[in-house]
């Protein structure tokens, strides 16, 4: 049963959750308050549906390359952003289009070749669910990785039960990767909500107390746009939390942790090899 929230979430706070904008600590705190606020949950779900409808409406525009003149304007604007006189030269319709759709257009620049697998720039329609998936993975990492007493729901001592439980809830046979050779032991795991159904998180820790989390779950909306036989690693760093993520047969995986990029990539490749 949900407890009555101490303070209902404001519209501004709900907008921050919908857009995923703000420090991860703040977003994590909002998510925890959201769990006790059914009215806010309903409004958030409604706004997310509106956001998704708008993205589908403009998917054709978002999948196009950035027009050269708008890209030049945006780059010039960034270069002189500290000068209001120069910045407002790029106002009006062009600036509005860049602000409305620039995030979708320019996001493609972050898709890169990793570990020998070339990640081509996908359309916004297929990229958006993946980027939302990794945002949720990083948010879950930020919430639970620092926990001392309750970092997981089921500990590593009950690994068999953990795997059976999460496999049933995600409707897919799961396997916990063995990272002991890489210096990481399983802490345990937990069940999490996701837009396409249940999600799972496995947590690992090394001898120094450094933790990494593996977030996974079905991504049906991506499956049609991603080759069922080819998996591409992609790197993302949100709020200074690096992550590698990939999609395989409509199932998403995201490994997040405060590790050097090369070390995190080695762990991701080992996980992929085992799974």
Short mmCIF file of C-alpha atoms in Angstrom, two decimals:
data_model
loop_
_atom_site.label_atom_id
_atom_site.label_comp_id
_atom_site.label_asym_id
_atom_site.label_seq_id
_atom_site.Cartn_x
_atom_site.Cartn_y
_atom_site.Cartn_z
CA UNK A 1 0.00 0.00 0.00
CA UNK A 2 1.31 3.45 -0.93
CA UNK A 3 1.97 5.85 1.90
CA UNK A 4 0.62 9.38 1.67
CA UNK A 5 3.48 11.56 0.38
CA UNK A 6 4.82 14.23 2.71
CA UNK A 7 4.59 16.72 -0.15
CA UNK A 8 2.90 15.98 -3.50
CA UNK A 9 5.15 16.28 -6.52
CA UNK A 10 4.80 19.58 -8.32
CA UNK A 11 4.31 19.93 -12.07
CA UNK A 12 7.91 21.13 -12.42
CA UNK A 13 9.16 18.03 -10.62
CA UNK A 14 7.04 15.78 -12.82
CA UNK A 15 8.38 17.54 -15.92
CA UNK A 16 11.91 16.82 -14.68
CA UNK A 17 11.04 13.12 -14.45
CA UNK A 18 9.43 13.05 -17.89
CA UNK A 19 12.40 14.78 -19.52
CA UNK A 20 15.08 13.13 -17.37
CA UNK A 21 16.64 16.54 -16.78
CA UNK A 22 18.55 17.36 -13.63
CA UNK A 23 21.16 15.86 -11.31
CA UNK A 24 20.72 12.11 -10.88
CA UNK A 25 20.56 12.47 -7.09
CA UNK A 26 17.59 14.83 -7.48
CA UNK A 27 15.88 12.52 -9.98
CA UNK A 28 16.42 9.55 -7.69
CA UNK A 29 14.83 11.43 -4.78
CA UNK A 30 11.86 12.33 -6.99
CA UNK A 31 11.47 8.69 -8.02
CA UNK A 32 11.35 7.64 -4.37
CA UNK A 33 8.65 10.24 -3.62
CA UNK A 34 6.78 9.19 -6.76
CA UNK A 35 6.43 5.66 -5.39
CA UNK A 36 4.19 7.05 -2.61
CA UNK A 37 2.17 9.41 -4.82
CA UNK A 38 -0.47 7.57 -6.95
CA UNK A 39 -1.89 10.82 -8.34
CA UNK A 40 1.54 11.91 -9.53
CA UNK A 41 2.13 8.45 -11.03
CA UNK A 42 -1.06 8.80 -13.08
CA UNK A 43 -0.11 12.29 -14.29
CA UNK A 44 3.41 11.17 -15.13
CA UNK A 45 2.11 8.23 -17.17
CA UNK A 46 -0.24 10.56 -19.06
CA UNK A 47 2.53 13.04 -19.83
CA UNK A 48 4.85 10.27 -20.95
CA UNK A 49 2.18 9.06 -23.38
CA UNK A 50 1.80 12.60 -24.71
CA UNK A 51 5.58 12.90 -25.11
CA UNK A 52 5.76 9.59 -26.98
CA UNK A 53 2.88 10.62 -29.25
CA UNK A 54 4.66 13.86 -30.14
CA UNK A 55 7.88 11.99 -30.87
CA UNK A 56 6.03 9.58 -33.16
CA UNK A 57 4.34 12.50 -34.89
CA UNK A 58 7.71 14.12 -35.68
CA UNK A 59 9.71 10.90 -36.12
CA UNK A 60 10.29 11.57 -39.82
CA UNK A 61 11.78 14.99 -39.11
CA UNK A 62 13.91 13.70 -36.24
CA UNK A 63 15.38 10.92 -38.37
CA UNK A 64 16.67 13.39 -40.95
CA UNK A 65 20.16 14.82 -40.89
CA UNK A 66 20.55 18.19 -39.21
CA UNK A 67 20.16 20.91 -41.86
CA UNK A 68 23.57 22.46 -42.43
CA UNK A 69 22.42 26.03 -41.81
CA UNK A 70 20.75 25.11 -38.51
CA UNK A 71 23.76 23.12 -37.38
CA UNK A 72 26.04 26.06 -38.16
CA UNK A 73 23.71 28.36 -36.26
CA UNK A 74 23.67 26.08 -33.24
CA UNK A 75 27.45 25.72 -33.27
CA UNK A 76 27.94 29.44 -33.67
CA UNK A 77 25.43 30.05 -30.91
CA UNK A 78 27.31 27.73 -28.55
CA UNK A 79 30.55 29.48 -29.34
CA UNK A 80 29.20 32.88 -28.36
CA UNK A 81 26.61 31.83 -25.78
CA UNK A 82 28.12 34.08 -23.13
CA UNK A 83 27.31 37.11 -25.26
CA UNK A 84 23.57 37.78 -25.21
CA UNK A 85 23.77 40.05 -28.23
CA UNK A 86 25.32 37.35 -30.37
CA UNK A 87 23.20 34.56 -28.87
CA UNK A 88 19.89 36.23 -29.70
CA UNK A 89 21.01 36.74 -33.29
CA UNK A 90 20.16 33.07 -33.70
CA UNK A 91 16.67 33.36 -32.25
CA UNK A 92 13.35 33.13 -34.02
CA UNK A 93 12.17 30.12 -35.95
CA UNK A 94 15.60 28.58 -36.57
CA UNK A 95 16.48 28.58 -32.88
CA UNK A 96 13.06 27.17 -32.07
CA UNK A 97 13.55 24.29 -34.47
CA UNK A 98 17.02 23.58 -33.10
CA UNK A 99 15.75 23.59 -29.52
CA UNK A 100 12.71 21.44 -30.36
CA UNK A 101 14.45 18.84 -32.45
CA UNK A 102 18.17 19.44 -31.94
CA UNK A 103 18.42 16.94 -29.11
CA UNK A 104 17.14 14.21 -31.36
CA UNK A 105 19.27 15.23 -34.32
CA UNK A 106 22.47 15.86 -32.43
CA UNK A 107 22.14 12.79 -30.23
CA UNK A 108 23.17 10.70 -33.21
CA UNK A 109 26.69 12.09 -32.85
CA UNK A 110 27.12 10.07 -29.64
CA UNK A 111 26.63 6.73 -31.40
CA UNK A 112 30.09 5.50 -32.16
CA UNK A 113 32.25 2.51 -32.94
CA UNK A 114 33.03 0.51 -29.81
CA UNK A 115 35.03 -2.69 -29.52
CA UNK A 116 35.15 -3.26 -33.26
CA UNK A 117 31.36 -3.09 -33.66
CA UNK A 118 30.32 -0.12 -35.75
CA UNK A 119 27.27 1.62 -34.34
CA UNK A 120 25.62 3.50 -37.19
CA UNK A 121 23.43 6.47 -36.39
CA UNK A 122 19.88 5.10 -36.05
CA UNK A 123 16.70 7.00 -36.64
CA UNK A 124 15.26 8.88 -33.67
CA UNK A 125 12.34 6.45 -33.57
CA UNK A 126 14.67 3.53 -32.79
CA UNK A 127 17.26 5.50 -30.80
CA UNK A 128 14.90 7.11 -28.31
CA UNK A 129 13.80 3.89 -26.53
CA UNK A 130 17.42 2.81 -26.15
CA UNK A 131 18.49 6.14 -24.71
CA UNK A 132 15.53 6.07 -22.31
CA UNK A 133 16.53 2.53 -21.35
CA UNK A 134 20.08 3.53 -20.46
CA UNK A 135 18.82 6.63 -18.62
CA UNK A 136 16.70 4.38 -16.41
CA UNK A 137 19.67 2.05 -15.92
CA UNK A 138 21.90 4.91 -14.77
CA UNK A 139 19.15 6.27 -12.52
CA UNK A 140 18.72 2.84 -10.89
CA UNK A 141 22.49 2.64 -10.41
CA UNK A 142 22.55 6.07 -8.76
CA UNK A 143 19.73 5.07 -6.40
CA UNK A 144 20.95 1.66 -5.25
CA UNK A 145 24.73 1.51 -5.70
CA UNK A 146 25.41 3.81 -2.69
CA UNK A 147 23.06 1.84 -0.40
CA UNK A 148 24.76 0.24 2.60
CA UNK A 149 22.03 -1.81 4.28
CA UNK A 150 19.65 -2.51 1.38
CA UNK A 151 21.53 -2.39 -1.94
CA UNK A 152 19.61 -5.44 -3.24
CA UNK A 153 16.31 -7.23 -2.62
CA UNK A 154 17.76 -10.74 -2.83
CA UNK A 155 21.38 -11.35 -1.85
CA UNK A 156 23.98 -13.47 -3.61
CA UNK A 157 23.51 -16.16 -0.94
CA UNK A 158 20.14 -16.87 -2.58
CA UNK A 159 21.37 -16.68 -6.16
CA UNK A 160 19.31 -19.65 -7.38
CA UNK A 161 16.11 -18.12 -6.02
CA UNK A 162 17.11 -14.70 -7.38
CA UNK A 163 17.58 -16.04 -10.92
CA UNK A 164 14.36 -18.07 -10.86
CA UNK A 165 12.34 -15.16 -9.50
CA UNK A 166 13.63 -12.57 -11.97
CA UNK A 167 13.43 -15.01 -14.89
CA UNK A 168 9.76 -15.56 -14.13
CA UNK A 169 9.00 -11.86 -13.75
CA UNK A 170 10.86 -10.90 -16.96
CA UNK A 171 9.49 -13.94 -18.82
CA UNK A 172 12.96 -14.88 -20.00
CA UNK A 173 15.56 -17.36 -18.70
CA UNK A 174 18.24 -15.23 -17.07
CA UNK A 175 21.80 -15.99 -16.12
CA UNK A 176 24.02 -14.12 -13.69
CA UNK A 177 27.43 -13.51 -15.30
CA UNK A 178 30.44 -14.68 -13.31
CA UNK A 179 32.83 -11.74 -12.96
CA UNK A 180 35.07 -13.16 -10.23
CA UNK A 181 37.98 -13.43 -12.65
CA UNK A 182 37.61 -9.70 -13.24
CA UNK A 183 37.60 -9.03 -9.49
CA UNK A 184 33.85 -8.51 -9.03
CA UNK A 185 31.58 -10.64 -6.84
CA UNK A 186 27.80 -10.74 -7.01
CA UNK A 187 26.06 -8.69 -4.30
CA UNK A 188 22.56 -9.68 -5.40
CA UNK A 189 19.72 -8.27 -7.44
CA UNK A 190 16.32 -6.66 -7.47
CA UNK A 191 13.17 -6.24 -9.56
CA UNK A 192 12.45 -2.82 -11.08
CA UNK A 193 9.61 -1.36 -13.17
CA UNK A 194 10.04 -0.46 -16.82
CA UNK A 195 7.97 1.02 -19.63
CA UNK A 196 7.96 -2.28 -21.56
CA UNK A 197 7.48 -4.48 -18.50
CA UNK A 198 9.58 -5.62 -15.56
CA UNK A 199 13.30 -4.90 -15.44
CA UNK A 200 16.04 -6.52 -13.36
CA UNK A 201 19.23 -5.21 -11.81
CA UNK A 202 22.22 -7.31 -10.78
CA UNK A 203 24.86 -5.66 -8.60
CA UNK A 204 28.54 -6.58 -8.38
CA UNK A 205 31.29 -5.29 -6.08
CA UNK A 206 35.09 -5.51 -6.08
CA UNK A 207 37.49 -5.72 -3.13
CA UNK A 208 37.66 -1.93 -2.82
CA UNK A 209 33.88 -1.60 -2.55
CA UNK A 210 33.44 -0.29 -6.10
CA UNK A 211 30.09 -1.36 -7.50
CA UNK A 212 28.76 -1.89 -11.00
CA UNK A 213 25.19 -2.75 -11.94
CA UNK A 214 23.77 -4.71 -14.86
CA UNK A 215 20.29 -3.52 -15.84
CA UNK A 216 18.26 -5.64 -18.24
CA UNK A 217 14.80 -6.07 -19.67
CA UNK A 218 12.62 -6.47 -22.74
CA UNK A 219 12.59 -3.68 -25.30
CA UNK A 220 9.86 -4.71 -27.73
CA UNK A 221 9.66 -1.24 -29.30
CA UNK A 222 13.32 -1.52 -30.32
CA UNK A 223 13.33 -5.08 -31.57
CA UNK A 224 11.83 -4.24 -34.96
CA UNK A 225 14.48 -1.59 -35.62
CA UNK A 226 17.52 -3.57 -34.49
CA UNK A 227 18.99 -6.60 -36.19
CA UNK A 228 18.13 -9.74 -34.26
CA UNK A 229 21.55 -11.24 -35.00
CA UNK A 230 23.80 -8.27 -34.40
CA UNK A 231 24.62 -6.64 -31.07
CA UNK A 232 26.33 -3.27 -30.93
CA UNK A 233 27.95 -1.87 -27.82
CA UNK A 234 27.35 1.81 -27.24
CA UNK A 235 28.94 4.07 -24.65
CA UNK A 236 27.05 6.70 -22.72
CA UNK A 237 28.01 8.93 -19.80
CA UNK A 238 25.17 10.59 -17.93
CA UNK A 239 25.80 12.69 -14.83
CA UNK A 240 29.38 11.39 -14.76
CA UNK A 241 28.23 7.74 -14.57
CA UNK A 242 29.66 5.81 -17.53
CA UNK A 243 27.72 2.94 -19.05
CA UNK A 244 27.89 0.50 -21.94
CA UNK A 245 24.63 -0.80 -23.32
CA UNK A 246 23.44 -3.07 -26.09
CA UNK A 247 20.30 -4.71 -27.45
CA UNK A 248 20.08 -8.35 -28.47
CA UNK A 249 16.92 -9.98 -29.85
CA UNK A 250 14.76 -7.19 -28.42
CA UNK A 251 16.32 -7.53 -24.96
CA UNK A 252 18.32 -4.64 -23.52
CA UNK A 253 21.39 -4.69 -21.28
CA UNK A 254 23.15 -1.74 -19.64
CA UNK A 255 26.26 -1.95 -17.47
CA UNK A 256 26.88 1.15 -15.35
CA UNK A 257 29.60 2.05 -12.88
CA UNK A 258 32.26 4.55 -11.90
CA UNK A 259 35.05 2.79 -13.77
CA UNK A 260 37.45 3.91 -16.50
CA UNK A 261 35.88 3.44 -19.89
CA UNK A 262 38.29 0.69 -20.93
CA UNK A 263 37.67 -1.30 -17.74
CA UNK A 264 33.91 -0.96 -18.07
CA UNK A 265 34.08 -2.07 -21.70
CA UNK A 266 36.03 -5.20 -20.72
CA UNK A 267 33.36 -6.09 -18.19
CA UNK A 268 30.60 -5.47 -20.74
CA UNK A 269 32.33 -7.70 -23.27
CA UNK A 270 32.75 -10.46 -20.70
CA UNK A 271 29.08 -10.23 -19.75
CA UNK A 272 28.05 -10.39 -23.39
CA UNK A 273 30.30 -13.41 -23.93
CA UNK A 274 28.68 -15.27 -21.03
CA UNK A 275 25.09 -14.32 -21.76
#
